[in-house]
Coordinates of C-alpha atoms and ligand atoms in Angstrom, one line a residue:
X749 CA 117.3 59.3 96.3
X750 CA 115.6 60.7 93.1
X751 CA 116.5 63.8 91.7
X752 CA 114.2 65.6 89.8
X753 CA 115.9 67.8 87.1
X754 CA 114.3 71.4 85.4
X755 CA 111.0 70.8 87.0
X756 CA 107.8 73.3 86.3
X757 CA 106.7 74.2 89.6
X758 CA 103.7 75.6 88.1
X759 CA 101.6 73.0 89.3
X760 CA 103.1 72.9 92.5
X761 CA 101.7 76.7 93.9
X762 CA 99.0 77.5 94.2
X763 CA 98.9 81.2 92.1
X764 CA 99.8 78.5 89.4
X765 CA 102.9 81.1 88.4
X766 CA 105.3 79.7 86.0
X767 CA 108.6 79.1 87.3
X768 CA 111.0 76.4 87.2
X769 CA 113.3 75.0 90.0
X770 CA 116.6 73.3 88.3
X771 CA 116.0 70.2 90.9
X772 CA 113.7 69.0 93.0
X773 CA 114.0 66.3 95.5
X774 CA 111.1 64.7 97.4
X775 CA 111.5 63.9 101.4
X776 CA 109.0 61.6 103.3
X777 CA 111.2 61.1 106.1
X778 CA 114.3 62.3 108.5
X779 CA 116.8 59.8 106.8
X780 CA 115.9 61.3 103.4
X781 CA 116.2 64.7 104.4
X782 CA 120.1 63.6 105.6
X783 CA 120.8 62.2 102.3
X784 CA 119.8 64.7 100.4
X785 CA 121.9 67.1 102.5
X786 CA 125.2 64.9 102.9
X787 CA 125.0 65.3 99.1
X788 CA 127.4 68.7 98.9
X789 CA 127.1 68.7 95.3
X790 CA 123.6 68.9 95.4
X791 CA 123.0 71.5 98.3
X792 CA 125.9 73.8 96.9
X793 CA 123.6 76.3 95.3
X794 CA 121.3 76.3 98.8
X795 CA 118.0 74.6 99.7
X796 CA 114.5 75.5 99.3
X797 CA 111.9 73.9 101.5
X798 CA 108.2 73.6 99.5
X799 CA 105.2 72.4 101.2
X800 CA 101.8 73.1 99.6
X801 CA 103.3 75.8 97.6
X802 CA 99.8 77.5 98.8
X803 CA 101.3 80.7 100.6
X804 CA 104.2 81.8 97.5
X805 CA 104.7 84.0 95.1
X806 CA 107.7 82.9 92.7
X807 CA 109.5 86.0 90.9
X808 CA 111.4 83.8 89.0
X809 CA 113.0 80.1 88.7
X810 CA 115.3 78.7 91.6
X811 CA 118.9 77.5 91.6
X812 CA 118.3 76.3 95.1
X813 CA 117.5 72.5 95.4
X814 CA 114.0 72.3 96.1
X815 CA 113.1 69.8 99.1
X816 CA 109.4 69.1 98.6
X817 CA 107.9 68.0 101.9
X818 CA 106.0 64.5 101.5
X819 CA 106.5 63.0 104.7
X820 CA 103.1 61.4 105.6
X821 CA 100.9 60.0 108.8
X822 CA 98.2 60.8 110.9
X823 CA 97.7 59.4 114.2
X824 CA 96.6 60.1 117.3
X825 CA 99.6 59.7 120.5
X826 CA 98.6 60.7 123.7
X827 CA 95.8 61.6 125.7
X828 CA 96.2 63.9 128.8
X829 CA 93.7 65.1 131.6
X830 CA 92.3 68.0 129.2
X831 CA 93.6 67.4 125.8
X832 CA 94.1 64.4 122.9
X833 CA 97.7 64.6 121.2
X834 CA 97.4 64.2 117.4
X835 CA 100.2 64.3 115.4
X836 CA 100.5 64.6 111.0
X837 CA 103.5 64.2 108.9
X838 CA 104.4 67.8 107.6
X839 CA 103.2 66.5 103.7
X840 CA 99.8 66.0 104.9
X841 CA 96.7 67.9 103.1
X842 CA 96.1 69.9 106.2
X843 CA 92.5 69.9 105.2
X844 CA 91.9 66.5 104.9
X845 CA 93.5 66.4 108.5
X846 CA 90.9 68.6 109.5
X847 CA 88.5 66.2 108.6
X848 CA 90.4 63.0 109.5
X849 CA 90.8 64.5 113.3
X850 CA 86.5 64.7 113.0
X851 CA 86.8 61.4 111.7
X852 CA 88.5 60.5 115.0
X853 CA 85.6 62.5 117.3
X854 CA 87.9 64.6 118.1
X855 CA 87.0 68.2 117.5
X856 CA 88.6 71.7 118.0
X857 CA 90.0 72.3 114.2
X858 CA 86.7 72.6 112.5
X859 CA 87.2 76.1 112.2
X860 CA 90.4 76.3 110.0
X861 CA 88.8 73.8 107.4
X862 CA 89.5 74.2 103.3
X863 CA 92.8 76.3 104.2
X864 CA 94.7 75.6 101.0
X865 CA 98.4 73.9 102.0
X866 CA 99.8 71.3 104.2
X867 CA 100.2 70.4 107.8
X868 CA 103.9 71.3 107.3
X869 CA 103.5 74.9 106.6
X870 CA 100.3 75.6 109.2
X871 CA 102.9 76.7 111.5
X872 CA 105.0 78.9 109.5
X873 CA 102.3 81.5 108.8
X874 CA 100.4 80.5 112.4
X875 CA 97.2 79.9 110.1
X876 CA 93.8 81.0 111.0
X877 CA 90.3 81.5 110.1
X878 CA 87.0 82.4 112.2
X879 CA 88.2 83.3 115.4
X880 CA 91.1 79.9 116.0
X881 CA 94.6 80.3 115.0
X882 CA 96.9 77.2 114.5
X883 CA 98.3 78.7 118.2
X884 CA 95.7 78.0 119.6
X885 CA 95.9 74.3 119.3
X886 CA 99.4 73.6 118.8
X887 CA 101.5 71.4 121.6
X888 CA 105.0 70.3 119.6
X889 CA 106.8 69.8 116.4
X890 CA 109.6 68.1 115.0
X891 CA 111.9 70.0 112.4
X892 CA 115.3 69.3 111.2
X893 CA 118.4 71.4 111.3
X894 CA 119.0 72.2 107.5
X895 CA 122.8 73.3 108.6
X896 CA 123.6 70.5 110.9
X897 CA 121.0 67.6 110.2
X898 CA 119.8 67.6 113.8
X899 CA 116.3 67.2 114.8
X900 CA 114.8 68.7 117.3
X901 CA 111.4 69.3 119.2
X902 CA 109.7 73.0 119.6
X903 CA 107.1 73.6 121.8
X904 CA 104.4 76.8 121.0
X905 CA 106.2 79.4 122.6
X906 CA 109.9 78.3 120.8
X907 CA 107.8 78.8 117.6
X908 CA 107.6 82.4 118.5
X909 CA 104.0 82.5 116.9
X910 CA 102.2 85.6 116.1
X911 CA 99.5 86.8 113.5
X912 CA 100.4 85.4 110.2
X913 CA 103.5 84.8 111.9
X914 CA 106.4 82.3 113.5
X915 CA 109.6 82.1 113.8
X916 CA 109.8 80.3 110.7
X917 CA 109.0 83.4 108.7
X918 CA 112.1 85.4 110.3
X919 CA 115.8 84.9 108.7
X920 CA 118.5 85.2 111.6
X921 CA 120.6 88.5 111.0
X922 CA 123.7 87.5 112.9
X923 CA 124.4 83.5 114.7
X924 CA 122.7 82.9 117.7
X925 CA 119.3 85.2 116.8
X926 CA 115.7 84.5 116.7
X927 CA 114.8 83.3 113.2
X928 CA 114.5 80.0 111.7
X929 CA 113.7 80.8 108.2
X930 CA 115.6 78.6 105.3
X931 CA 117.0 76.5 108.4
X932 CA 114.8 74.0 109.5
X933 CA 112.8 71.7 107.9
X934 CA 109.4 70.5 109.4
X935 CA 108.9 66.9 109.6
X936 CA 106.2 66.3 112.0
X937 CA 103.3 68.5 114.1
X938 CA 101.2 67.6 117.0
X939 CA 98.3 69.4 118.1
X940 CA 96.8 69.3 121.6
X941 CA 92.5 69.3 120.8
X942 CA 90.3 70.0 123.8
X943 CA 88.6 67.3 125.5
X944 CA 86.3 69.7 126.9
X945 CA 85.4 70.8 123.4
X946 CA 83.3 74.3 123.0
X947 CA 82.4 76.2 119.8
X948 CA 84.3 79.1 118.3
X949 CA 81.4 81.0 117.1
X950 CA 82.0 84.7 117.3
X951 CA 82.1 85.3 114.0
X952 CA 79.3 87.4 112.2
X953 CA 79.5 84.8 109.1
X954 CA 78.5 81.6 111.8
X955 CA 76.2 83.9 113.4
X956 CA 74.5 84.7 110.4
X957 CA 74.3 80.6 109.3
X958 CA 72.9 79.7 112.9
X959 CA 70.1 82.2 112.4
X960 CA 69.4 81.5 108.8
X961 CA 69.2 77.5 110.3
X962 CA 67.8 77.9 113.3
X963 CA 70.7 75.8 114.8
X964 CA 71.4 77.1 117.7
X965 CA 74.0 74.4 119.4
X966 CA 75.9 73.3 116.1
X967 CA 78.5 70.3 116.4
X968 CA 81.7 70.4 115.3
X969 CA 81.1 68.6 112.1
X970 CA 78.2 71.1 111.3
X971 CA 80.5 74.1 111.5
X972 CA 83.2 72.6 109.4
X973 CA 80.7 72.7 107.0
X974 CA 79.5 76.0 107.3
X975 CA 83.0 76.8 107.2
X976 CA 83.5 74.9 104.0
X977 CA 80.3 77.0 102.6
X978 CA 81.8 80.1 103.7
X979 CA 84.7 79.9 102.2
X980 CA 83.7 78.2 98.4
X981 CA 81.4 81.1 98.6
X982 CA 83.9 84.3 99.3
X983 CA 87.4 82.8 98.5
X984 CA 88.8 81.2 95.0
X985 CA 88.8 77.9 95.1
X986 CA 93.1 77.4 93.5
X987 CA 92.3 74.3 91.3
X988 CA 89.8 77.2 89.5
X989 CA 91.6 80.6 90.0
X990 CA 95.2 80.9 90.9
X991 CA 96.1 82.3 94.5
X992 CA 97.7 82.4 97.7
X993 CA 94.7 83.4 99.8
X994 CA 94.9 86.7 101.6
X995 CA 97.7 88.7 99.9
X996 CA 98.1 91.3 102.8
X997 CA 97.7 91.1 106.7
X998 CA 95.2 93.0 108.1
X999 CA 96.9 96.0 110.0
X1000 CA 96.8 97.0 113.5
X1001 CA 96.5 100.7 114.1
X1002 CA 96.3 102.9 117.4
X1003 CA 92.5 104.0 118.6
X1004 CA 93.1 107.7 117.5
X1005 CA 94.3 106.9 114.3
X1006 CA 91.1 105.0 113.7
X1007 CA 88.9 107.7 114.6
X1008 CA 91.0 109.5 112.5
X1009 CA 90.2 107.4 109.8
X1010 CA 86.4 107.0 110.5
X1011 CA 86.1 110.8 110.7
X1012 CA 86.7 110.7 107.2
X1013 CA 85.2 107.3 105.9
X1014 CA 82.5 106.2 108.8
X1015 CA 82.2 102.8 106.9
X1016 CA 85.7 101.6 108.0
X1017 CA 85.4 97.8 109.5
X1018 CA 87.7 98.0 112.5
X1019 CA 87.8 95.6 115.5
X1020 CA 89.1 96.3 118.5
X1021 CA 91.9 93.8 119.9
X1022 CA 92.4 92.7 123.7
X1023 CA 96.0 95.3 124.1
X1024 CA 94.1 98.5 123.2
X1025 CA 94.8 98.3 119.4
X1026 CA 92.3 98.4 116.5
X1027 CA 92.7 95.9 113.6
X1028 CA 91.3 97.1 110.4
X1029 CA 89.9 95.1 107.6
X1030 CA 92.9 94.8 104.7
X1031 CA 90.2 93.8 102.2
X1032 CA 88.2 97.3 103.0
X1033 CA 90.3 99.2 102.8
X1034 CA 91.7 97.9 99.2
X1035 CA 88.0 97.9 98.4
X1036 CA 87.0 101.1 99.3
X1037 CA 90.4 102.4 97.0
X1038 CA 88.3 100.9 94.2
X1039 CA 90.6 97.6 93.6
X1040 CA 88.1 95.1 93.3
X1041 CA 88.3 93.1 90.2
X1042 CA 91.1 95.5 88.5
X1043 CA 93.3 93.6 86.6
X1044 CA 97.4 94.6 85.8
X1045 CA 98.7 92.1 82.9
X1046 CA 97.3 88.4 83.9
X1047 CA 97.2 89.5 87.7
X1048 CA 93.9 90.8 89.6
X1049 CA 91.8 91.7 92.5
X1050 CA 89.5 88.8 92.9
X1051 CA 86.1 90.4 92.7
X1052 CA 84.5 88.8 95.5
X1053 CA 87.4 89.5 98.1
X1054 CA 89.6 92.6 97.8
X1055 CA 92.1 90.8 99.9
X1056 CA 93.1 88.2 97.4
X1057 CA 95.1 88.3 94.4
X1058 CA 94.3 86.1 91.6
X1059 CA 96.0 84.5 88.6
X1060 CA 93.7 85.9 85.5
X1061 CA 95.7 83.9 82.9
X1062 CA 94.8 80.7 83.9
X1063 CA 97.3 77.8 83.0
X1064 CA 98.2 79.0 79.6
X1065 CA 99.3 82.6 79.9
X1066 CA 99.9 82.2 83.8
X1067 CA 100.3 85.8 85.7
X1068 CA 104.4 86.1 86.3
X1069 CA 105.1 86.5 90.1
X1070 CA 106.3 90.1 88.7
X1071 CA 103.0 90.8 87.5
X1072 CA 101.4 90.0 91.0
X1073 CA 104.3 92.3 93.0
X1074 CA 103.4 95.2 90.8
X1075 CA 100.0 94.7 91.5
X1076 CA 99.9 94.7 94.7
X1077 CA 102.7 97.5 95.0
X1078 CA 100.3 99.8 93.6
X1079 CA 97.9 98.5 95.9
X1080 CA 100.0 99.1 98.8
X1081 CA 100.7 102.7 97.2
X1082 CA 96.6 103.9 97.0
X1083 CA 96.2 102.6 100.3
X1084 CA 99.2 104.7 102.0
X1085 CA 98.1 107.8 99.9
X1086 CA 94.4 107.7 101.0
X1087 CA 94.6 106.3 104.5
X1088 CA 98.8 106.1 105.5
X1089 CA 98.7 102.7 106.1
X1090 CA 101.3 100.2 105.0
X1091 CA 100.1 96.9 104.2
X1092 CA 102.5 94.0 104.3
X1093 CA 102.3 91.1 101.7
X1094 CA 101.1 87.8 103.5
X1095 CA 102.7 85.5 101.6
X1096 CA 106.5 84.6 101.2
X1097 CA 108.0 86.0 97.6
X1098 CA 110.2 84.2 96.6
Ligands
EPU2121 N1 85.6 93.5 103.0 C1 85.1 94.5 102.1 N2 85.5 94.3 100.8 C2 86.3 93.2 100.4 C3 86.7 92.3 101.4 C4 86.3 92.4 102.7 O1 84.5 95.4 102.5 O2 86.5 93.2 99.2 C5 85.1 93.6 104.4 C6 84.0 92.6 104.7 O3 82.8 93.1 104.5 C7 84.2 92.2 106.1 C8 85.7 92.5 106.4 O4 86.2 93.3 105.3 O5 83.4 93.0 107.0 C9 86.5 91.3 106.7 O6 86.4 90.4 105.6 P1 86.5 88.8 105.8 O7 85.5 88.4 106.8 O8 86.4 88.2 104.4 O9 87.9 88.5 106.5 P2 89.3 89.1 106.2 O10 89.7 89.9 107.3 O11 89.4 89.7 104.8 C10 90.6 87.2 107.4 C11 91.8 86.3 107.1 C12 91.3 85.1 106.3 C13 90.3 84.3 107.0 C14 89.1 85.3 107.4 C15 88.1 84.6 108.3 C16 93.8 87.6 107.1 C17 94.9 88.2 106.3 N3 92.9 87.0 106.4 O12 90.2 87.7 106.2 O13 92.5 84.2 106.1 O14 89.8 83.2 106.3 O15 89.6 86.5 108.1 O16 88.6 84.5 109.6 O17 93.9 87.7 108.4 C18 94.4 83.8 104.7 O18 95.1 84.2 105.6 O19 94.8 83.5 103.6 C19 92.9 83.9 104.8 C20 92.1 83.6 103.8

């Protein structure tokens, strides 16, 4: 086992905030996740499990050992009546398993292609993107028991999943509870992809490409594409301009407080969800509160996409992950004064 000792982690999120863990230990399998933790002297000050470091915000440097996730493989391991089993080691680029599965013929992921991060952390935060969530394709993972060094196998419904949400995300407030977070580690995720494969193309950004084309019947490895153009066109690419994606969830309100809302600004993108609710678009709202491309010390509003916040200082004079909190807290406050609605940060601050 190597340990890594006062390590920048600036290169290693993808806001590209400095911060500094005081060590760092890389895992690529089970056996050297239980070394690491039979290790008492190493794990006294607590563990911190990094993947892609694509969905952070560091406030400041960590005592915890940092466990960076490298464990790799892609294959495919089962084929059932309706679906084809394909499983990634956790330290996989998740996008280049997006394009590896294609590789394969097997489609059903083209839609969540260029998320930033690794196959390790898609199920933490449920990741999605033009109408398919992570969820939606999941079958099993492994994980190991941080506490005990166990592993053990959760299907979708033990993952607890929800939007931008797993049980990954929630910290267990007494023994026994729901909550996962800062206790298992993930080594391994398989994803069932649909034999019978059919297009996710509900989305008005896909409609608008099929029209602009004239393809009607796109193939899976056409809409990765479009969804590859899509994105380089609206979202910052991190190797460029620091970020974490979408800083805020988009929140769910009840019909009557839309109309509410609409009564007063017509404009308001709202969609109206299967159980009745009405989610509303994060980034219009932050937009319409005039947020676009204002900048607090080296953090901003990207200026193409209210929703993200980006790192304005580039490598040299990096945003500090308390520059980016205060932004967005005053975001959070103009939006609750004009339209009483609480955003909630996406990412995980650390
Ligand atoms: N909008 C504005 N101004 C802005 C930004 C957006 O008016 O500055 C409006 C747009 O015109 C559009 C609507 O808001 O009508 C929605 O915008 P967009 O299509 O860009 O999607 P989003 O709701 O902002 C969500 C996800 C993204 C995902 C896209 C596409 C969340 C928090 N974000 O963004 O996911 O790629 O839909 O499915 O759900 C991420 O989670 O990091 C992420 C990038």
């Amino acid at each position: 086992m190597f340990v890594e000792r006062n390590v920048s982690l600036q290169p290693l999120n993808s806001f590209g905030i400095a911060a500094r863990a005081a060590h760092m230990v890389r895992v690529r399998s089970e056996d050297e996740v239980r070394a690491v933790l039979a290790d008492a002297g190493l794990t006294a000050a607590g563990l911190f499990v990094l993947g892609g470091g694509s969905n952070i915000v560091l406030t400041g440097d960590l005592r915890a050992l940092v466990l960076k996730v490298e464990v790799p493989g892609r294959r495919v391991v089962d084929q059932t009546a309706r679906h084809t089993i394909v499983e990634a080691g956790a330290g996989e680029s998740w996008h280049d398993f997006v394009g590896w599965t294609l590789d394969q013929g097997l489609p059903g992921l083209e839609n969540l292609a260029l998320i930033p991060g690794t196959v390790g952390a898609s199920p933490v935060q449920n990741i999605g993107a033009y109408g398919v969530e992570l969820q939606d394709r999941f079958h099993e993972l492994d994980a190991i028991d941080l506490a005990t060094g166990e592993l053990f196998t959760l299907n979708a419904a033990q993952c607890g999943f929800g939007y931008r949400d797993s049980v990954f995300k929630h910290a267990p407030a007494q023994p026994g509870d729901f909550g996962l977070a800062g206790r298992a580690l993930i080594l391994r995720v398989r994803l069932a992809l649909p034999r019978a494969w059919r297009p996710v193309l509900g989305y008005l950004d896909l409609e608008r490409r099929m029209q602009e084309t004239g393809i009607s019947a796109p193939d899976a490895r056409q809409i990765h594409d479009w969804i590859v153009a899509i994105r380089r066109a609206k979202l910052p690419d991190p190797a460029v301009i620091g970020n974490a994606g979408s800083f805020f969830k988009n929140p769910t309100v009840t019909p009557e407080q839309c109309q509410d809302i609409i009564g007063r600004d017509p404009k308001l993108v709202h969609y109206p969800m299967p159980d009745g609710s009405v989610k509303l678009a994060a980034g219009w709202l932050i937009d319409a509160c005039g947020w676009k491309g204002k900048r607090m010390g080296n953090a901003a509003v990207y200026d193409k996409q209210a929703l993200v916040l980006v790192n304005q200082g580039g490598s040299q004079h990096p945003a500090t992950g308390g520059e980016v909190m205060t932004l967005a807290r005053a975001i959070q406050t103009s939006v609750y004064e004009r339209f009483g609605i609480r955003l909630e940060p996406e990412p995980v601050v650390v």
